[in-house]
Coordinates of C-alpha atoms and ligand atoms in Angstrom, one line a residue:
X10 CA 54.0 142.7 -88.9
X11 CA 53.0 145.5 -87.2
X12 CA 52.2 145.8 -83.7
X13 CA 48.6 145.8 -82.7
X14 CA 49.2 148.6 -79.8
X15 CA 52.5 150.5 -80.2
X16 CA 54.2 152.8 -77.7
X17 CA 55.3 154.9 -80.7
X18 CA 53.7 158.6 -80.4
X19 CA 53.3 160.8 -83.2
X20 CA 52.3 164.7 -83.2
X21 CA 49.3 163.7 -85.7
X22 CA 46.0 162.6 -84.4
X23 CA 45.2 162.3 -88.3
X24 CA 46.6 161.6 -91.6
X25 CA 43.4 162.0 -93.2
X26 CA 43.9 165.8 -95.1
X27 CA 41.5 168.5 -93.2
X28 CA 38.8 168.3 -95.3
X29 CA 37.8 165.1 -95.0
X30 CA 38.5 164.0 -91.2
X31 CA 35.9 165.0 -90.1
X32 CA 33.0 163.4 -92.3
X33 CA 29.8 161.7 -91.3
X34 CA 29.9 158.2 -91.0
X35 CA 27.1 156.2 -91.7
X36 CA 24.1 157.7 -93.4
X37 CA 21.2 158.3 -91.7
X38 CA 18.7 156.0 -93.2
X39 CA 21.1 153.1 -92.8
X40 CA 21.9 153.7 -89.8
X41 CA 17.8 154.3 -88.8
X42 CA 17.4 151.2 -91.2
X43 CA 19.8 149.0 -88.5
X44 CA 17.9 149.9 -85.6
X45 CA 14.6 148.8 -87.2
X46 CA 16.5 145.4 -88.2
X47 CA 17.6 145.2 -84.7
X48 CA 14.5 145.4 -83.0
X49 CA 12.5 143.1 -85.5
X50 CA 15.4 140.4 -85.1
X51 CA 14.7 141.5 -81.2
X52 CA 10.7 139.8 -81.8
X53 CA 9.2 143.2 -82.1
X54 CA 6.8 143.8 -84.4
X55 CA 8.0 146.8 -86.8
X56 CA 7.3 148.6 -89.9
X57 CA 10.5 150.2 -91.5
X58 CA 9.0 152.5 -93.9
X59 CA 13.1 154.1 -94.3
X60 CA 14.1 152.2 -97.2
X61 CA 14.3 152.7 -101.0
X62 CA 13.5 149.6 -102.6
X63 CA 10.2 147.6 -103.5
X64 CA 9.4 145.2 -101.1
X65 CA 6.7 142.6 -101.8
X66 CA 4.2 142.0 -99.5
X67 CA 5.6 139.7 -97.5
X68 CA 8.4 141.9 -96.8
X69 CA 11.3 140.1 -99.5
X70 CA 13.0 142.2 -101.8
X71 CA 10.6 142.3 -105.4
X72 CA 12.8 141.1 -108.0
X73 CA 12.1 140.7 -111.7
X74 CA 12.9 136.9 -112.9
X75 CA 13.3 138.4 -116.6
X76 CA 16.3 140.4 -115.3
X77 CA 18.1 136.9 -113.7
X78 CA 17.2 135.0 -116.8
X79 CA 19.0 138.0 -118.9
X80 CA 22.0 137.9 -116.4
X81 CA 21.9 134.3 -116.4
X82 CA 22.6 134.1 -120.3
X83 CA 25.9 136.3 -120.3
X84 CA 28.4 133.5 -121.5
X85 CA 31.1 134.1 -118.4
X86 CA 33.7 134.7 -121.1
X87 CA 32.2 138.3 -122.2
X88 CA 31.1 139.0 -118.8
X89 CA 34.8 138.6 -117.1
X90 CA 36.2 140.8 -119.6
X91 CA 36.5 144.5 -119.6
X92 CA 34.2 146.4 -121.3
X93 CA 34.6 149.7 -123.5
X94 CA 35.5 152.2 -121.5
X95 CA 32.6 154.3 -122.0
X96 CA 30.4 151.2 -122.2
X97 CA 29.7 148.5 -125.2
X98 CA 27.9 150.7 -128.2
X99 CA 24.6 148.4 -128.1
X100 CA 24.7 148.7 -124.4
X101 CA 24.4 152.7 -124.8
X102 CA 22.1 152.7 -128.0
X103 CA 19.2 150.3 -125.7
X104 CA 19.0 152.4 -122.7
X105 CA 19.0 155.9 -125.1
X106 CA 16.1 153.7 -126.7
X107 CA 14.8 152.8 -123.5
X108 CA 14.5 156.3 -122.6
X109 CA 13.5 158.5 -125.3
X110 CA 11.3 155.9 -127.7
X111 CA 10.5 157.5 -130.7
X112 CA 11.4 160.8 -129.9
X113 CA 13.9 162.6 -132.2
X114 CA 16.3 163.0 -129.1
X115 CA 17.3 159.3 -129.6
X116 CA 18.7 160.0 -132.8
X117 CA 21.0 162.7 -131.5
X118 CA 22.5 161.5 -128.4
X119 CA 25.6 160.4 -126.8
X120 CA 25.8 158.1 -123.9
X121 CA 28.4 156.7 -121.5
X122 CA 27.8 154.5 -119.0
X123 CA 28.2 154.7 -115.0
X124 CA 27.8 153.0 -111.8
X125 CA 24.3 153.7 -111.3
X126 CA 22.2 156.8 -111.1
X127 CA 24.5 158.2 -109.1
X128 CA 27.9 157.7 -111.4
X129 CA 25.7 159.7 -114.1
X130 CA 25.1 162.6 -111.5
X131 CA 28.6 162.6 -110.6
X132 CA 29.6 162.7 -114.3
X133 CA 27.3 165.8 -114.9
X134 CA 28.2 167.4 -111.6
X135 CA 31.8 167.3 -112.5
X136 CA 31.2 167.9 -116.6
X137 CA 28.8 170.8 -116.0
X138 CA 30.2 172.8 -113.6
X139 CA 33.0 174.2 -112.6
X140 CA 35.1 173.7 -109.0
X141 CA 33.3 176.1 -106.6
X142 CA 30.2 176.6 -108.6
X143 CA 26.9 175.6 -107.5
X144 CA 24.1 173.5 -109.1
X145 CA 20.5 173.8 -108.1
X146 CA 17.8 171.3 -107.1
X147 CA 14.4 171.8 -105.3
X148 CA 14.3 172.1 -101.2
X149 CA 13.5 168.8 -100.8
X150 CA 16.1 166.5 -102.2
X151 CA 17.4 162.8 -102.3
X152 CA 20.7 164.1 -99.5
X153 CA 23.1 162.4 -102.0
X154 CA 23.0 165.3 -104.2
X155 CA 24.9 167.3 -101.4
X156 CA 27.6 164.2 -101.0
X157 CA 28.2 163.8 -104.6
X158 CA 28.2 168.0 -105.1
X159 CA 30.9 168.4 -102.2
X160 CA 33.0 165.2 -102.9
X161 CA 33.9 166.6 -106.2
X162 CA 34.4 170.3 -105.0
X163 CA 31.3 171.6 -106.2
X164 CA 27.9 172.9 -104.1
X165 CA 24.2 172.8 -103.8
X166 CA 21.9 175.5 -104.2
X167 CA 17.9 175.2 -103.9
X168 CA 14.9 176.8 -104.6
X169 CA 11.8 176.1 -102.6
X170 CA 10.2 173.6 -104.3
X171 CA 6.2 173.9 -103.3
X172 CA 4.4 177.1 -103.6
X173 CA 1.7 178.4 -101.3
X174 CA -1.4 176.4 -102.8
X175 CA 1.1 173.1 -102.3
X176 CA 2.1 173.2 -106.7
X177 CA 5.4 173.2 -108.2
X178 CA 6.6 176.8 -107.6
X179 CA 7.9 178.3 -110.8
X180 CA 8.3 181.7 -109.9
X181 CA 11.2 180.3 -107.1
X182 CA 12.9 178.2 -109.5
X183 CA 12.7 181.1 -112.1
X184 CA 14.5 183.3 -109.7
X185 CA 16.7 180.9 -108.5
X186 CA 17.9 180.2 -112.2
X187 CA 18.6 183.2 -113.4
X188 CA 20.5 184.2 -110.1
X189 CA 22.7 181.4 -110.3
X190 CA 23.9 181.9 -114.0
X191 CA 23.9 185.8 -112.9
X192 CA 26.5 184.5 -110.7
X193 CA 27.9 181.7 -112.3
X194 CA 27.9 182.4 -115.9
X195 CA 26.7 178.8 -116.3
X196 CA 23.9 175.9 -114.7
X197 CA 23.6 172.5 -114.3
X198 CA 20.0 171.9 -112.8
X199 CA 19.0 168.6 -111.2
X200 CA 15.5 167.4 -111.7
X201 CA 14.3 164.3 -110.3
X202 CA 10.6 163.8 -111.4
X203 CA 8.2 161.4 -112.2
X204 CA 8.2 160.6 -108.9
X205 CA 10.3 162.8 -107.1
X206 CA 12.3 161.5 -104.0
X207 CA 11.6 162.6 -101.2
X208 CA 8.0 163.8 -101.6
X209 CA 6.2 161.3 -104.4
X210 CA 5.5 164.7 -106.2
X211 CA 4.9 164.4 -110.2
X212 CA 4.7 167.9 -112.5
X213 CA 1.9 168.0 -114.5
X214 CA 1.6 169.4 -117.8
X215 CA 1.5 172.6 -117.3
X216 CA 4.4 172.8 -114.7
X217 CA 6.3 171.0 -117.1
X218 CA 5.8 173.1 -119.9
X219 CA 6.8 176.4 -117.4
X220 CA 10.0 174.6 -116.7
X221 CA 10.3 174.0 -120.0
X222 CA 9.6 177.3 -121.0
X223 CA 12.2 179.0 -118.3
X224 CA 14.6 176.5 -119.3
X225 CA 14.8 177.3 -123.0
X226 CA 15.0 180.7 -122.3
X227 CA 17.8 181.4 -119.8
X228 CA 19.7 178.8 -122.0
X229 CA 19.7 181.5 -124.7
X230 CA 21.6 183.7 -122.1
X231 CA 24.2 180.9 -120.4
X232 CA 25.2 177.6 -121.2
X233 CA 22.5 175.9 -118.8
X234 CA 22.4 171.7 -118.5
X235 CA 19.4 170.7 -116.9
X236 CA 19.5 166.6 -115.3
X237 CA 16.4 164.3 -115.5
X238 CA 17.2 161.8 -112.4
X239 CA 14.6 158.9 -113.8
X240 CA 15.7 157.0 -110.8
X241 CA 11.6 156.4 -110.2
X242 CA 9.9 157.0 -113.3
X243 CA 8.8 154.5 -114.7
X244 CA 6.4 153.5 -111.5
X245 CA 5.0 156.9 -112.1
X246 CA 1.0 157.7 -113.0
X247 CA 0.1 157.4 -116.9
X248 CA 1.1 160.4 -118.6
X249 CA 4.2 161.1 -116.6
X250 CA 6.2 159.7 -119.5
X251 CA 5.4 163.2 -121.4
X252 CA 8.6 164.6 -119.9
X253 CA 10.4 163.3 -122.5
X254 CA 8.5 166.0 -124.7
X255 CA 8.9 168.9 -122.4
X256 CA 13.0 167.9 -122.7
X257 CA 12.5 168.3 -126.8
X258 CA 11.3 171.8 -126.4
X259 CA 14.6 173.0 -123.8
X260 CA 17.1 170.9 -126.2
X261 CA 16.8 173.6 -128.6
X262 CA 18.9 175.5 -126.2
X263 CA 19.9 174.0 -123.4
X264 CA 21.8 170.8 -123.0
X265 CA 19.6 168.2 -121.6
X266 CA 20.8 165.1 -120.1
X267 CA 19.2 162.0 -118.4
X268 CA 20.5 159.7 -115.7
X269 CA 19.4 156.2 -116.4
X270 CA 19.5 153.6 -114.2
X271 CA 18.8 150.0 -113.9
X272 CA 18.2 150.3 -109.8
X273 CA 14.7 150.4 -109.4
X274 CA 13.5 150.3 -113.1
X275 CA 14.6 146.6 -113.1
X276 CA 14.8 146.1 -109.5
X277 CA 18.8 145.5 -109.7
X278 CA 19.6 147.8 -107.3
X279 CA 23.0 146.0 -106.4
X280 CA 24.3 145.8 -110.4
X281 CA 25.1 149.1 -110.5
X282 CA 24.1 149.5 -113.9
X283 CA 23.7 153.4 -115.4
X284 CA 23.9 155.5 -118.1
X285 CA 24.2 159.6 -118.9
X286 CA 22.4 160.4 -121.4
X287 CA 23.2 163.6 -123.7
X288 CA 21.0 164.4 -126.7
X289 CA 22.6 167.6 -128.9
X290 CA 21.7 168.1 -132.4
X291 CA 26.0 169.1 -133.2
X292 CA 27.7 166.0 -134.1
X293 CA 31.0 168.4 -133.2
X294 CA 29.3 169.2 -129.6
X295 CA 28.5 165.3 -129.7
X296 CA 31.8 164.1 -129.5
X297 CA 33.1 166.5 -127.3
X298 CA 30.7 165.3 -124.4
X299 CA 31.6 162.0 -125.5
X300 CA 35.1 162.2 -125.0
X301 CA 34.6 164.6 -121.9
X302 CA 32.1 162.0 -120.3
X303 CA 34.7 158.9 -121.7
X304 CA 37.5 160.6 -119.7
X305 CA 35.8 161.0 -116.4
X306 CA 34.7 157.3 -116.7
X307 CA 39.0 156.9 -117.2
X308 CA 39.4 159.4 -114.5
X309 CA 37.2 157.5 -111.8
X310 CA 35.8 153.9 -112.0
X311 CA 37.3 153.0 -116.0
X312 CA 35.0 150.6 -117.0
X313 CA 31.7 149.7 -115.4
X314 CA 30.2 146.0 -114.3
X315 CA 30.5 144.5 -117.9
X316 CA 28.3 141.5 -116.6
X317 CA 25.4 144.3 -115.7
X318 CA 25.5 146.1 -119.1
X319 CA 25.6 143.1 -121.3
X320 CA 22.5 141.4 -119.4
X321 CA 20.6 144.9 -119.9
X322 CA 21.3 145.2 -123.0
X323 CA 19.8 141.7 -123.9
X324 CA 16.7 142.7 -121.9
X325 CA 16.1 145.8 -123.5
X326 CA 16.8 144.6 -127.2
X327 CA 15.4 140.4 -127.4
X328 CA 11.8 141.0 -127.7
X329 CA 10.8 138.1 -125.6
X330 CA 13.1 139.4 -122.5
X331 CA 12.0 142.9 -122.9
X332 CA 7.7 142.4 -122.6
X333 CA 8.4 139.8 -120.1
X334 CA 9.8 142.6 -118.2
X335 CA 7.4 145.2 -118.7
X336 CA 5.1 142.7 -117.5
X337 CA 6.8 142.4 -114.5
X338 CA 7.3 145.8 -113.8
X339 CA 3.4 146.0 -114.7
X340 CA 2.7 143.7 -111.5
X341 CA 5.4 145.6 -109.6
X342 CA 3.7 149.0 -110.4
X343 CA 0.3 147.9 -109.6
X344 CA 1.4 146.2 -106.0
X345 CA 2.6 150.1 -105.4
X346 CA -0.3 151.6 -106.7
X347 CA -2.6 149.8 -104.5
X348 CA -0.4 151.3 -101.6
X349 CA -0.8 154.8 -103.0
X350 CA -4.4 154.6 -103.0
X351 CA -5.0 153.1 -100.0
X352 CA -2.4 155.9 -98.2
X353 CA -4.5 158.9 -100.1
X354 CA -7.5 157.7 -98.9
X355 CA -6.1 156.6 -95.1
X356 CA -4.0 159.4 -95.0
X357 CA -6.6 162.1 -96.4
X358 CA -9.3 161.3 -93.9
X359 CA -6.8 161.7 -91.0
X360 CA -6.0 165.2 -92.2
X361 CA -2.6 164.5 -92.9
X362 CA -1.1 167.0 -95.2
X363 CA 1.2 165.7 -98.2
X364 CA 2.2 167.4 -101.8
X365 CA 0.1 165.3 -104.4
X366 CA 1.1 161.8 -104.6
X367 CA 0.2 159.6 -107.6
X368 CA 2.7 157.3 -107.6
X369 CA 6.6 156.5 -106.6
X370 CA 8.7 154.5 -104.0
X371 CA 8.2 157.8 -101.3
X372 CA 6.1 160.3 -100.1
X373 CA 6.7 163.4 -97.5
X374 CA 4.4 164.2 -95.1
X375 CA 5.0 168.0 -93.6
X376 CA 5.4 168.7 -89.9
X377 CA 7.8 171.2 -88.6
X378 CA 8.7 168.9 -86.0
X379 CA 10.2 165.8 -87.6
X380 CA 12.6 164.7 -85.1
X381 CA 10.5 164.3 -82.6
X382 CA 7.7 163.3 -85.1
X383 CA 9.9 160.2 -85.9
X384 CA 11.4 159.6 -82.8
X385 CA 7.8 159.0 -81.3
X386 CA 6.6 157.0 -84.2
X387 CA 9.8 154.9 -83.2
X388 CA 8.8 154.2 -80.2
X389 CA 5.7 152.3 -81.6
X390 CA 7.9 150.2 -83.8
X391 CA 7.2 152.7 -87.2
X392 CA 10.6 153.9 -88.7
X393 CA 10.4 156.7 -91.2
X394 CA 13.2 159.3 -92.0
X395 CA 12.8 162.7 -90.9
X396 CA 13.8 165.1 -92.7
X397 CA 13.6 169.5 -92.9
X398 CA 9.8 170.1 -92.5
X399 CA 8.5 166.7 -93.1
X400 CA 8.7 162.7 -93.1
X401 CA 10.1 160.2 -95.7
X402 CA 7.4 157.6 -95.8
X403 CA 8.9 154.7 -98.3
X404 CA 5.7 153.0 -99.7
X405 CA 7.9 151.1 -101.5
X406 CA 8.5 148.7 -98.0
X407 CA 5.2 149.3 -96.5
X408 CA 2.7 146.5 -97.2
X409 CA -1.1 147.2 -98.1
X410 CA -1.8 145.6 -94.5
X411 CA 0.4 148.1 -92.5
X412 CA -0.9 151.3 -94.0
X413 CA -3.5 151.6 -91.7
X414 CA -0.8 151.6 -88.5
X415 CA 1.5 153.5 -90.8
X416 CA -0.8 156.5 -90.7
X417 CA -2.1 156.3 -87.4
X418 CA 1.2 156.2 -86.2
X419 CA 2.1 159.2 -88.5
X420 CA -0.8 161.3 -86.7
X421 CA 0.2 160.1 -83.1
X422 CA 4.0 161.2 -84.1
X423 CA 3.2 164.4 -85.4
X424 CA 0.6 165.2 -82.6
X425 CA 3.4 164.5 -79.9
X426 CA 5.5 166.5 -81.8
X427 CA 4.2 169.5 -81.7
X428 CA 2.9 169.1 -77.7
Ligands
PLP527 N1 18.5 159.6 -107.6 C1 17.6 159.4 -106.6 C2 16.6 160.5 -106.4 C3 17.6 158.3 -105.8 O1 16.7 158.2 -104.8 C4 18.6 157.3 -106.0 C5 18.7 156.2 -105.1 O2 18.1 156.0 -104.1 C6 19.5 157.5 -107.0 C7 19.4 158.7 -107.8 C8 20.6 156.6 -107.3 O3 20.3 155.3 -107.6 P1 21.3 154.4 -108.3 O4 22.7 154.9 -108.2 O5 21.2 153.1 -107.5 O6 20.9 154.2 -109.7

């Protein structure tokens, strides 16, 4: 065995290679998400508004009992096996269903599954671009996107997101398009709406159909992949499922592709159950990303939780399981909603200013001083995450009751901020 201390000296302080030893440790909102454990297991009375998953109201994590009856029934015999390595065929055909319905995209597509949301971004990241190359997101992003880019050799570029009347700004992300395949020769574009994380903020229809439009387009000039992240959507406001038609219109040229996940949509965060999603109208081009997507599965995790995808799979296909948990989401959705209004009408009166929030685990609240922002709101037991420019406020852990301090806190943080 080897000796706890040893007098051995070698000339390395590291065996770690120089790109990596140096590397943040924990992430910020974990580590922001301690402290508020801490101090409530301490007696004081907190609000962690830092986290990204549904609470209920009395603080527990919401779960949805359709999705333990559906992993209950896995006989343990399929679930301890391994599963296809691209994921079991009815497995992928039921989340493609789940996602594009009756559009003609769920005719045409090719799916692979992955740990999560964020194997399917990894997937892309490393599918779409090449080492050294770029792929571009809004300002405000979920910070993973930078991890996941980097890790596998690749980079982030970003467009500002909000334009000066507080609306999507399609004249940056124009630009910043066709720069980067000016540069590149290629794209991979990362959107994450309904219900974009960090700032709550939903296109509407016309913002869609200008991305859509700008999409199409500079797909004609580059090969251009453009990412939905549906890691919220489905507790987005009614109409927000329309993406799925703007996506039609840029599949005509560009290569869409959707990461699906079972994390928040089924409140099973810990499964790790995902998909990538790739709609093309070439059976050719088809198999290609299936094999190409089938070998990075190979090339990283091999097979994902077979236990995860089989339960899915009889939630989203037996009838029964499937509107028992649309009803569930249903309840979930309306316990958020009633946050949602009752933080746009709190937060509106105290002047507050926010990008337009109808729905979603988060919203961003601007203040050029978020540090200190947050650091005062800690000190009156309210944890948000700062961020550049603004605030993280999860909704999705704040109970109705608490929005009230939530907000005056915000105001008292932002004041002493900026004093
Ligand atoms: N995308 C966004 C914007 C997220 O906020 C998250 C999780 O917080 C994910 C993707 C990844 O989720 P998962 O890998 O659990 O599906």
């Amino acid at each position: 065995m080897l000796p706890v201390s040893s007098t051995i000296e070698t000339p390395f302080d590291t065996t770690l290679i120089p790109g990596v030893f140096d590397r943040p440790g924990d992430d910020p909102i974990f580590s922001l998400n301690a402290e508020a454990s801490r101090r409530a297991a301490e007696g004081e009375s907190i609000l962690n508004a830092t986290l990204g998953a549904l609470m209920n109201e009395e603080g527990r994590l919401a779960v949805m009992p359709s999705v333990s009856r559906a992993f209950s029934g896995v006989p343990p015999e399929s679930a301890a096996a391994y599963s296809p390595i691209s994921g079991p065929t009815a497995f992928l055909e039921a989340v493609t269903r789940d996602t594009f319905g009756d559009s003609p995209l769920a005719e045409i597509s090719v799916a692979t599954a992955t740990a999560g949301a964020t194997g399917a971004l990894a997937h892309a990241i490393a599918t779409y671009l090449d080492l050294g190359q770029a792929l571009l997101t809004t300002d405000y992003f979920w910070s993973p996107y930078r991890i996941i880019a980097s890790h596998a050799g690749r980079r982030v570029e970003l467009f500002e997101m909000f334009d000066g009347a507080g609306g999507f700004n399609l004249g940056a992300f124009e630009k910043a398009l066709e720069g980067l395949i000016a540069r590149q020769g290629r794209a991979l574009v990362l959107f994450n709406f309904p219900c974009h994380n960090p700032t709550g903020y939903s296109l509407d229809e016309a913002e869609w159909e200008g991305v859509a439009e700008i999409v199409a387009r500079c797909a004609t000039q580059a090969p251009v992949a453009f990412l939905v992240d549906l890691a919220y959507a489905h507790f987005g406001a009614p109409g927000s499922e329309n993406w799925v038609r703007h996506v039609e219109r840029m599949a005509e040229s560009a290569q869409v592709l959707v990461a699906w996940t079972a994390s928040k949509a089924y409140a099973q965060y810990g499964a790790r159950v995902g998909a990538l999603i790739a709609p093309h109208r070439d059976p050719e081009e088809r198999q290609r990303i299936a094999n190409a997507l089938g070998y990075a599965c190979r090339g990283t995790w091999s097979n994902c939780n077979h236990l995860g995808m089989l339960a899915m799979t009889e939630l989203l296909v037996n009838e029964e399981l499937r509107a028992a948990a649309e009803g569930e989401r249903d309840q979930l959705r309306r316990l958020l909603d009633e946050r949602v209004r009752l933080f746009n009408a709190e937060a509106s009166r105290a002047g507050l200013r926010y990008p337009r929030y109808e729905g979603g685990f988060f919203v961003t609240v601007f203040t050029d001083e978020s540090q200190r922002a947050a650091a005062r709101m800690r000190e009156l037991g309210v944890f948000v995450v700062p961020i550049r420019g603004a605030l993280r406020v999860a909704m999705c852990s704040t109970p109705v009751a608490q929005i009230p301090r939530l907000v005056s806190a915000l105001v008292e943080g932002i004041r002493a901020g900026q004093a």
